[in-house]
PDB file of C-alpha atoms in Angstrom:
ATOM      1  CA  SER I   8       0.000   0.000   0.000  1.00 50.00           C
ATOM      2  CA  GLN I   9       1.147   3.530  -0.736  1.00 54.00           C
ATOM      3  CA  GLN I  10       2.697   5.421   2.146  1.00 70.00           C
ATOM      4  CA  GLY I  11       2.694   8.766   0.341  1.00 77.00           C
ATOM      5  CA  GLU I  12      -0.187  10.189  -1.630  1.00 85.00           C
ATOM      6  CA  GLU I  13       0.131  13.114  -4.015  1.00 88.00           C
ATOM      7  CA  ASP I  14      -2.483  15.783  -4.477  1.00 89.00           C
ATOM      8  CA  PRO I  15      -3.878  16.848  -6.852  1.00 94.00           C
ATOM      9  CA  GLN I  16      -3.934  13.857  -9.182  1.00 93.00           C
ATOM     10  CA  ALA I  17      -3.802  16.193 -12.171  1.00 95.00           C
ATOM     11  CA  LEU I  18      -2.823  19.815 -12.638  1.00 97.00           C
ATOM     12  CA  SER I  19      -3.079  21.944 -15.760  1.00 97.00           C
ATOM     13  CA  ILE I  20      -1.489  25.406 -15.909  1.00 97.00           C
ATOM     14  CA  GLN I  21      -0.122  27.963 -18.352  1.00 97.00           C
ATOM     15  CA  GLU I  22       3.555  28.519 -18.972  1.00 98.00           C
ATOM     16  CA  GLY I  23       4.963  31.033 -16.526  1.00 97.00           C
ATOM     17  CA  GLU I  24       2.605  30.100 -13.704  1.00 98.00           C
ATOM     18  CA  ASN I  25       3.694  28.335 -10.543  1.00 98.00           C
ATOM     19  CA  ALA I  26       2.755  24.709  -9.915  1.00 97.00           C
ATOM     20  CA  THR I  27       2.285  23.294  -6.431  1.00 97.00           C
ATOM     21  CA  MET I  28       1.928  19.618  -5.644  1.00 97.00           C
ATOM     22  CA  ASN I  29       1.427  18.091  -2.245  1.00 97.00           C
ATOM     23  CA  CYS I  30       2.338  14.780  -0.675  1.00 95.00           C
ATOM     24  CA  SER I  31       0.838  13.403   2.495  1.00 94.00           C
ATOM     25  CA  TYR I  32       2.105  10.358   4.343  1.00 91.00           C
ATOM     26  CA  LYS I  33       0.982   8.266   7.259  1.00 88.00           C
ATOM     27  CA  THR I  34       3.882   7.322   9.491  1.00 85.00           C
ATOM     28  CA  SER I  35       7.199   8.818  10.589  1.00 86.00           C
ATOM     29  CA  ILE I  36       9.885   9.075   7.936  1.00 86.00           C
ATOM     30  CA  ASN I  37      13.636   9.435   7.669  1.00 87.00           C
ATOM     31  CA  ASN I  38      13.397  11.430   4.464  1.00 90.00           C
ATOM     32  CA  LEU I  39      11.124  12.262   1.563  1.00 93.00           C
ATOM     33  CA  GLN I  40      12.097  12.376  -2.076  1.00 95.00           C
ATOM     34  CA  TRP I  41      10.508  13.904  -5.145  1.00 96.00           C
ATOM     35  CA  TYR I  42      10.847  12.418  -8.626  1.00 97.00           C
ATOM     36  CA  ARG I  43       9.776  13.422 -12.119  1.00 98.00           C
ATOM     37  CA  GLN I  44       8.698  11.038 -14.855  1.00 97.00           C
ATOM     38  CA  ASN I  45       8.421  12.077 -18.468  1.00 96.00           C
ATOM     39  CA  SER I  46       6.139  10.040 -20.659  1.00 92.00           C
ATOM     40  CA  GLY I  47       7.640   6.673 -21.532  1.00 89.00           C
ATOM     41  CA  ARG I  48      10.733   7.151 -19.395  1.00 92.00           C
ATOM     42  CA  GLY I  49      12.024   6.162 -15.992  1.00 94.00           C
ATOM     43  CA  LEU I  50      11.770   8.350 -12.923  1.00 96.00           C
ATOM     44  CA  VAL I  51      14.377  11.027 -12.355  1.00 97.00           C
ATOM     45  CA  HIS I  52      15.332  12.154  -8.862  1.00 97.00           C
ATOM     46  CA  LEU I  53      14.679  15.828  -8.086  1.00 98.00           C
ATOM     47  CA  ILE I  54      15.176  16.521  -4.382  1.00 97.00           C
ATOM     48  CA  LEU I  55      15.701  14.573  -1.149  1.00 95.00           C
ATOM     49  CA  ILE I  56      14.681  16.307   2.083  1.00 95.00           C
ATOM     50  CA  ARG I  57      15.516  14.796   5.438  1.00 93.00           C
ATOM     51  CA  SER I  58      13.131  14.706   8.372  1.00 92.00           C
ATOM     52  CA  ASN I  59      15.112  17.387  10.252  1.00 95.00           C
ATOM     53  CA  GLU I  60      14.961  19.810   7.293  1.00 97.00           C
ATOM     54  CA  ARG I  61      12.059  22.128   6.568  1.00 97.00           C
ATOM     55  CA  GLU I  62      12.866  23.488   3.125  1.00 98.00           C
ATOM     56  CA  LYS I  63      15.183  22.785   0.210  1.00 98.00           C
ATOM     57  CA  HIS I  64      15.729  24.513  -3.096  1.00 97.00           C
ATOM     58  CA  SER I  65      17.067  23.365  -6.419  1.00 96.00           C
ATOM     59  CA  GLY I  66      16.856  25.829  -9.276  1.00 97.00           C
ATOM     60  CA  ARG I  67      13.156  26.544  -9.846  1.00 98.00           C
ATOM     61  CA  LEU I  68      12.123  23.818  -7.416  1.00 98.00           C
ATOM     62  CA  ARG I  69      11.260  24.381  -3.772  1.00 98.00           C
ATOM     63  CA  VAL I  70      10.360  21.542  -1.448  1.00 98.00           C
ATOM     64  CA  THR I  71       8.950  21.975   2.025  1.00 98.00           C
ATOM     65  CA  LEU I  72       8.426  19.362   4.703  1.00 97.00           C
ATOM     66  CA  ASP I  73       6.098  19.616   7.681  1.00 97.00           C
ATOM     67  CA  THR I  74       6.586  16.538   9.835  1.00 95.00           C
ATOM     68  CA  SER I  75       3.906  17.638  12.305  1.00 95.00           C
ATOM     69  CA  LYS I  76       1.334  17.520   9.499  1.00 95.00           C
ATOM     70  CA  LYS I  77       3.024  14.610   7.748  1.00 94.00           C
ATOM     71  CA  SER I  78       3.057  16.482   4.477  1.00 96.00           C
ATOM     72  CA  SER I  79       5.395  17.900   1.870  1.00 97.00           C
ATOM     73  CA  SER I  80       4.942  20.230  -1.053  1.00 98.00           C
ATOM     74  CA  LEU I  81       6.807  20.669  -4.315  1.00 98.00           C
ATOM     75  CA  LEU I  82       6.667  24.110  -5.889  1.00 98.00           C
ATOM     76  CA  ILE I  83       7.817  24.666  -9.460  1.00 98.00           C
ATOM     77  CA  THR I  84       8.155  28.356 -10.166  1.00 98.00           C
ATOM     78  CA  ALA I  85       7.788  29.954 -13.596  1.00 98.00           C
ATOM     79  CA  SER I  86       6.694  26.677 -15.193  1.00 98.00           C
ATOM     80  CA  ARG I  87       7.777  25.751 -18.706  1.00 97.00           C
ATOM     81  CA  ALA I  88       6.215  23.392 -21.209  1.00 97.00           C
ATOM     82  CA  ALA I  89       9.186  21.084 -20.593  1.00 97.00           C
ATOM     83  CA  ASP I  90       8.013  20.659 -16.987  1.00 98.00           C
ATOM     84  CA  THR I  91       5.073  18.622 -18.295  1.00 98.00           C
ATOM     85  CA  ALA I  92       5.483  15.269 -16.557  1.00 97.00           C
ATOM     86  CA  SER I  93       4.259  13.182 -13.659  1.00 96.00           C
ATOM     87  CA  TYR I  94       5.675  13.952 -10.239  1.00 97.00           C
ATOM     88  CA  PHE I  95       5.982  11.412  -7.445  1.00 96.00           C
ATOM     89  CA  CYS I  96       6.894  11.560  -3.820  1.00 95.00           C
ATOM     90  CA  ALA I  97       8.647   8.677  -2.130  1.00 93.00           C
ATOM     91  CA  THR I  98       9.030   8.125   1.576  1.00 89.00           C
ATOM     92  CA  ASP I  99      11.466   6.037   3.520  1.00 78.00           C
ATOM     93  CA  LEU I 100       9.959   4.746   6.727  1.00 66.00           C
ATOM     94  CA  THR I 101      11.764   5.084  10.049  1.00 59.00           C
ATOM     95  CA  GLY I 102      12.418   1.826  11.813  1.00 58.00           C
ATOM     96  CA  GLY I 103      11.837   0.012   8.582  1.00 60.00           C
ATOM     97  CA  SER I 104      14.029  -1.478   5.912  1.00 65.00           C
ATOM     98  CA  TYR I 105      14.992   1.839   4.291  1.00 75.00           C
ATOM     99  CA  ILE I 106      12.988   1.040   1.194  1.00 85.00           C
ATOM    100  CA  PRO I 107      11.253   3.915  -0.621  1.00 88.00           C
ATOM    101  CA  THR I 108       7.544   3.635  -1.281  1.00 87.00           C
ATOM    102  CA  PHE I 109       5.950   5.792  -3.954  1.00 90.00           C
ATOM    103  CA  GLY I 110       2.634   7.550  -4.266  1.00 86.00           C
ATOM    104  CA  ARG I 111       0.416   7.485  -7.356  1.00 91.00           C
ATOM    105  CA  GLY I 112       1.773  10.759  -8.655  1.00 94.00           C
ATOM    106  CA  THR I 113       0.539  14.128  -9.882  1.00 95.00           C
ATOM    107  CA  SER I 114       0.222  14.603 -13.622  1.00 96.00           C
ATOM    108  CA  LEU I 115       1.287  18.141 -14.540  1.00 97.00           C
ATOM    109  CA  ILE I 116       0.515  19.685 -17.918  1.00 97.00           C
ATOM    110  CA  VAL I 117       2.049  23.051 -18.714  1.00 98.00           C
ATOM    111  CA  HIS I 118       0.463  24.718 -21.741  1.00 97.00           C
ATOM    112  CA  PRO I 119       2.742  26.893 -23.872  1.00 93.00           C
TER     113      PRO I 119
ATOM    114  CA  ASP N  24      28.545   4.559 -20.226  1.00 57.00           C
ATOM    115  CA  ALA N  25      27.658   4.700 -16.560  1.00 66.00           C
ATOM    116  CA  GLY N  26      24.053   4.117 -15.763  1.00 93.00           C
ATOM    117  CA  ILE N  27      21.328   1.575 -15.390  1.00 96.00           C
ATOM    118  CA  THR N  28      20.003  -0.309 -18.371  1.00 96.00           C
ATOM    119  CA  GLN N  29      17.005  -2.543 -18.777  1.00 97.00           C
ATOM    120  CA  SER N  30      16.340  -5.043 -21.512  1.00 97.00           C
ATOM    121  CA  PRO N  31      14.304  -5.686 -23.458  1.00 97.00           C
ATOM    122  CA  ARG N  32      12.551  -2.346 -23.870  1.00 97.00           C
ATOM    123  CA  TYR N  33       9.375  -4.061 -25.080  1.00 98.00           C
ATOM    124  CA  LYS N  34       8.250  -7.651 -24.730  1.00 98.00           C
ATOM    125  CA  ILE N  35       5.159  -9.539 -25.781  1.00 98.00           C
ATOM    126  CA  THR N  36       4.685 -13.017 -24.399  1.00 98.00           C
ATOM    127  CA  GLU N  37       1.933 -15.554 -24.019  1.00 98.00           C
ATOM    128  CA  THR N  38       0.181 -16.654 -20.877  1.00 98.00           C
ATOM    129  CA  GLY N  39       2.081 -19.427 -19.136  1.00 98.00           C
ATOM    130  CA  ARG N  40       5.475 -18.667 -20.623  1.00 98.00           C
ATOM    131  CA  GLN N  41       8.525 -17.832 -18.563  1.00 98.00           C
ATOM    132  CA  VAL N  42      10.102 -14.461 -19.245  1.00 98.00           C
ATOM    133  CA  THR N  43      13.122 -12.749 -17.756  1.00 98.00           C
ATOM    134  CA  LEU N  44      13.655  -9.019 -17.602  1.00 98.00           C
ATOM    135  CA  MET N  45      17.223  -7.872 -17.286  1.00 98.00           C
ATOM    136  CA  CYS N  46      18.696  -5.013 -15.296  1.00 98.00           C
ATOM    137  CA  HIS N  47      22.328  -3.913 -15.212  1.00 98.00           C
ATOM    138  CA  GLN N  48      23.923  -1.013 -13.328  1.00 97.00           C
ATOM    139  CA  THR N  49      27.466   0.292 -13.583  1.00 96.00           C
ATOM    140  CA  TRP N  50      27.723   2.256 -10.314  1.00 93.00           C
ATOM    141  CA  SER N  51      28.241  -0.734  -7.982  1.00 92.00           C
ATOM    142  CA  HIS N  52      25.284   0.458  -5.930  1.00 95.00           C
ATOM    143  CA  SER N  53      24.401  -1.870  -3.075  1.00 94.00           C
ATOM    144  CA  TYR N  54      20.648  -1.643  -3.448  1.00 95.00           C
ATOM    145  CA  MET N  55      18.597  -2.639  -6.458  1.00 96.00           C
ATOM    146  CA  PHE N  56      14.833  -2.628  -6.877  1.00 96.00           C
ATOM    147  CA  TRP N  57      12.113  -3.837  -9.171  1.00 97.00           C
ATOM    148  CA  TYR N  58       8.885  -1.845  -9.401  1.00 97.00           C
ATOM    149  CA  ARG N  59       5.859  -2.258 -11.596  1.00 97.00           C
ATOM    150  CA  GLN N  60       3.813   0.696 -12.748  1.00 96.00           C
ATOM    151  CA  ASP N  61       0.138   0.398 -13.543  1.00 94.00           C
ATOM    152  CA  LEU N  62      -2.518   3.038 -14.091  1.00 86.00           C
ATOM    153  CA  GLY N  63      -4.234   3.855 -10.842  1.00 80.00           C
ATOM    154  CA  HIS N  64      -1.604   2.129  -8.712  1.00 82.00           C
ATOM    155  CA  GLY N  65       1.516   4.172  -9.189  1.00 87.00           C
ATOM    156  CA  LEU N  66       4.742   2.295  -8.572  1.00 92.00           C
ATOM    157  CA  ARG N  67       4.601  -0.847  -6.515  1.00 93.00           C
ATOM    158  CA  LEU N  68       7.659  -2.646  -5.228  1.00 93.00           C
ATOM    159  CA  ILE N  69       8.067  -6.246  -6.353  1.00 96.00           C
ATOM    160  CA  TYR N  70      11.443  -7.240  -4.930  1.00 96.00           C
ATOM    161  CA  TYR N  71      14.557  -5.532  -3.740  1.00 95.00           C
ATOM    162  CA  SER N  72      18.126  -6.475  -2.936  1.00 95.00           C
ATOM    163  CA  ALA N  73      20.405  -4.853  -0.373  1.00 93.00           C
ATOM    164  CA  ALA N  74      23.540  -6.598  -1.660  1.00 94.00           C
ATOM    165  CA  ALA N  75      24.638  -9.510  -3.791  1.00 94.00           C
ATOM    166  CA  ASP N  76      22.943 -12.742  -2.710  1.00 93.00           C
ATOM    167  CA  ILE N  77      20.483 -10.836  -0.487  1.00 94.00           C
ATOM    168  CA  THR N  78      16.941 -10.342  -1.784  1.00 95.00           C
ATOM    169  CA  ASP N  79      13.648  -9.585  -0.132  1.00 93.00           C
ATOM    170  CA  LYS N  80      10.004  -9.311  -1.070  1.00 93.00           C
ATOM    171  CA  GLY N  81       8.214  -6.073  -1.660  1.00 91.00           C
ATOM    172  CA  GLU N  82       4.529  -5.293  -1.826  1.00 90.00           C
ATOM    173  CA  VAL N  83       3.602  -7.505  -4.817  1.00 94.00           C
ATOM    174  CA  PRO N  84       6.069 -10.428  -5.114  1.00 96.00           C
ATOM    175  CA  ASP N  85       3.714 -13.257  -6.104  1.00 97.00           C
ATOM    176  CA  GLY N  86       4.534 -14.800  -9.469  1.00 97.00           C
ATOM    177  CA  TYR N  87       8.008 -13.261  -9.644  1.00 98.00           C
ATOM    178  CA  VAL N  88      11.481 -14.576  -8.890  1.00 98.00           C
ATOM    179  CA  VAL N  89      14.705 -12.610  -8.560  1.00 98.00           C
ATOM    180  CA  SER N  90      18.353 -13.391  -8.116  1.00 96.00           C
ATOM    181  CA  ARG N  91      21.462 -11.329  -7.551  1.00 97.00           C
ATOM    182  CA  SER N  92      24.643 -13.303  -7.976  1.00 96.00           C
ATOM    183  CA  LYS N  93      26.587 -10.180  -9.023  1.00 96.00           C
ATOM    184  CA  THR N  94      26.272  -6.673  -7.633  1.00 96.00           C
ATOM    185  CA  GLU N  95      25.616  -5.163 -11.046  1.00 97.00           C
ATOM    186  CA  ASN N  96      22.825  -7.464 -12.239  1.00 98.00           C
ATOM    187  CA  PHE N  97      19.334  -7.998 -10.898  1.00 98.00           C
ATOM    188  CA  PRO N  98      17.155 -10.057 -13.266  1.00 98.00           C
ATOM    189  CA  LEU N  99      13.417 -10.441 -12.706  1.00 98.00           C
ATOM    190  CA  THR N 100      11.744 -13.647 -13.866  1.00 98.00           C
ATOM    191  CA  LEU N 101       8.060 -14.249 -14.364  1.00 98.00           C
ATOM    192  CA  GLU N 102       7.840 -17.988 -13.925  1.00 95.00           C
ATOM    193  CA  SER N 103       4.487 -18.455 -15.660  1.00 97.00           C
ATOM    194  CA  ALA N 104       3.242 -15.166 -17.054  1.00 98.00           C
ATOM    195  CA  THR N 105      -0.358 -14.100 -16.491  1.00 98.00           C
ATOM    196  CA  ARG N 106      -2.345 -11.285 -18.093  1.00 97.00           C
ATOM    197  CA  SER N 107      -2.389  -9.460 -14.756  1.00 97.00           C
ATOM    198  CA  GLN N 108       1.378  -9.118 -15.082  1.00 98.00           C
ATOM    199  CA  THR N 109       0.987  -6.901 -18.136  1.00 98.00           C
ATOM    200  CA  SER N 110       2.673  -3.747 -16.930  1.00 98.00           C
ATOM    201  CA  VAL N 111       5.668  -1.468 -17.204  1.00 97.00           C
ATOM    202  CA  TYR N 112       8.559  -2.717 -15.109  1.00 98.00           C
ATOM    203  CA  PHE N 113      11.215  -0.420 -13.724  1.00 98.00           C
ATOM    204  CA  CYS N 114      14.533  -1.358 -12.253  1.00 98.00           C
ATOM    205  CA  ALA N 115      16.333   1.078  -9.958  1.00 97.00           C
ATOM    206  CA  SER N 116      19.511   1.231  -7.897  1.00 97.00           C
ATOM    207  CA  SER N 117      20.751   3.312  -5.001  1.00 95.00           C
ATOM    208  CA  GLU N 118      23.770   3.503  -2.729  1.00 92.00           C
ATOM    209  CA  ARG N 119      21.899   3.303   0.571  1.00 87.00           C
ATOM    210  CA  GLY N 120      18.356   2.173  -0.086  1.00 85.00           C
ATOM    211  CA  GLY N 121      15.855   4.858   0.811  1.00 82.00           C
ATOM    212  CA  TYR N 122      18.516   7.066   2.366  1.00 85.00           C
ATOM    213  CA  SER N 123      19.826   8.058  -1.048  1.00 89.00           C
ATOM    214  CA  PRO N 124      18.335   8.854  -4.459  1.00 93.00           C
ATOM    215  CA  LEU N 125      17.171   6.036  -6.674  1.00 95.00           C
ATOM    216  CA  HIS N 126      18.399   5.850 -10.257  1.00 96.00           C
ATOM    217  CA  PHE N 127      15.873   4.328 -12.609  1.00 97.00           C
ATOM    218  CA  GLY N 128      16.152   2.530 -15.901  1.00 97.00           C
ATOM    219  CA  ASN N 129      13.815   3.434 -18.752  1.00 95.00           C
ATOM    220  CA  GLY N 130      11.574   0.476 -18.138  1.00 97.00           C
ATOM    221  CA  THR N 131      10.381  -2.651 -19.895  1.00 98.00           C
ATOM    222  CA  ARG N 132       6.849  -2.621 -21.254  1.00 97.00           C
ATOM    223  CA  LEU N 133       5.580  -6.191 -20.945  1.00 98.00           C
ATOM    224  CA  THR N 134       2.393  -7.421 -22.559  1.00 98.00           C
ATOM    225  CA  VAL N 135       1.057 -10.856 -21.720  1.00 98.00           C
ATOM    226  CA  THR N 136      -1.491 -12.135 -24.247  1.00 97.00           C
TER     227      THR N 136
END
């Protein structure tokens, strides 16, 4: 069963707008990762945020983590058509076998 | 080239046949994983391996067999393929399991007729 669940399932925006995706999880984690998947390809790692971190940035990406609410968000600023992809969060459970479990993903479409 | 490669890229097989999906990584990562991706289910873990000769079941292991005699290879075998195993299969590797990023192959699209 999925530990993390992304929301919304689908998101459609115009180029230049910001895109925000959320991930909620159920139990304590060591870290949370975000991945991108372009159509027909494998997943590509974007950001890993540890449980003692609250925010991380990478280029136009900003990830926040709120362990009290068991949630994370991925913000893509100034979206481009090339950002069109599915985005997944993956959580690694504390006290477990350090194996990432993935959510069902958010499908993002950025219209040029 | 460094990376993780899966073969074949596409495979069509018949119900009841045995099929093996191959996965090879060049980083010498300790951990390797097999996931399947289906609409509505996201990625589900089939099997994983923490090191050579060490494998363990994931969420959906039934009907699959894995082995890892060498660090760089992690083949996945469907012993007797069923239509419900039609899916896209992804192999991934990482240095430290969930503590480090996973590197994914481009997948094998398997159709069981």
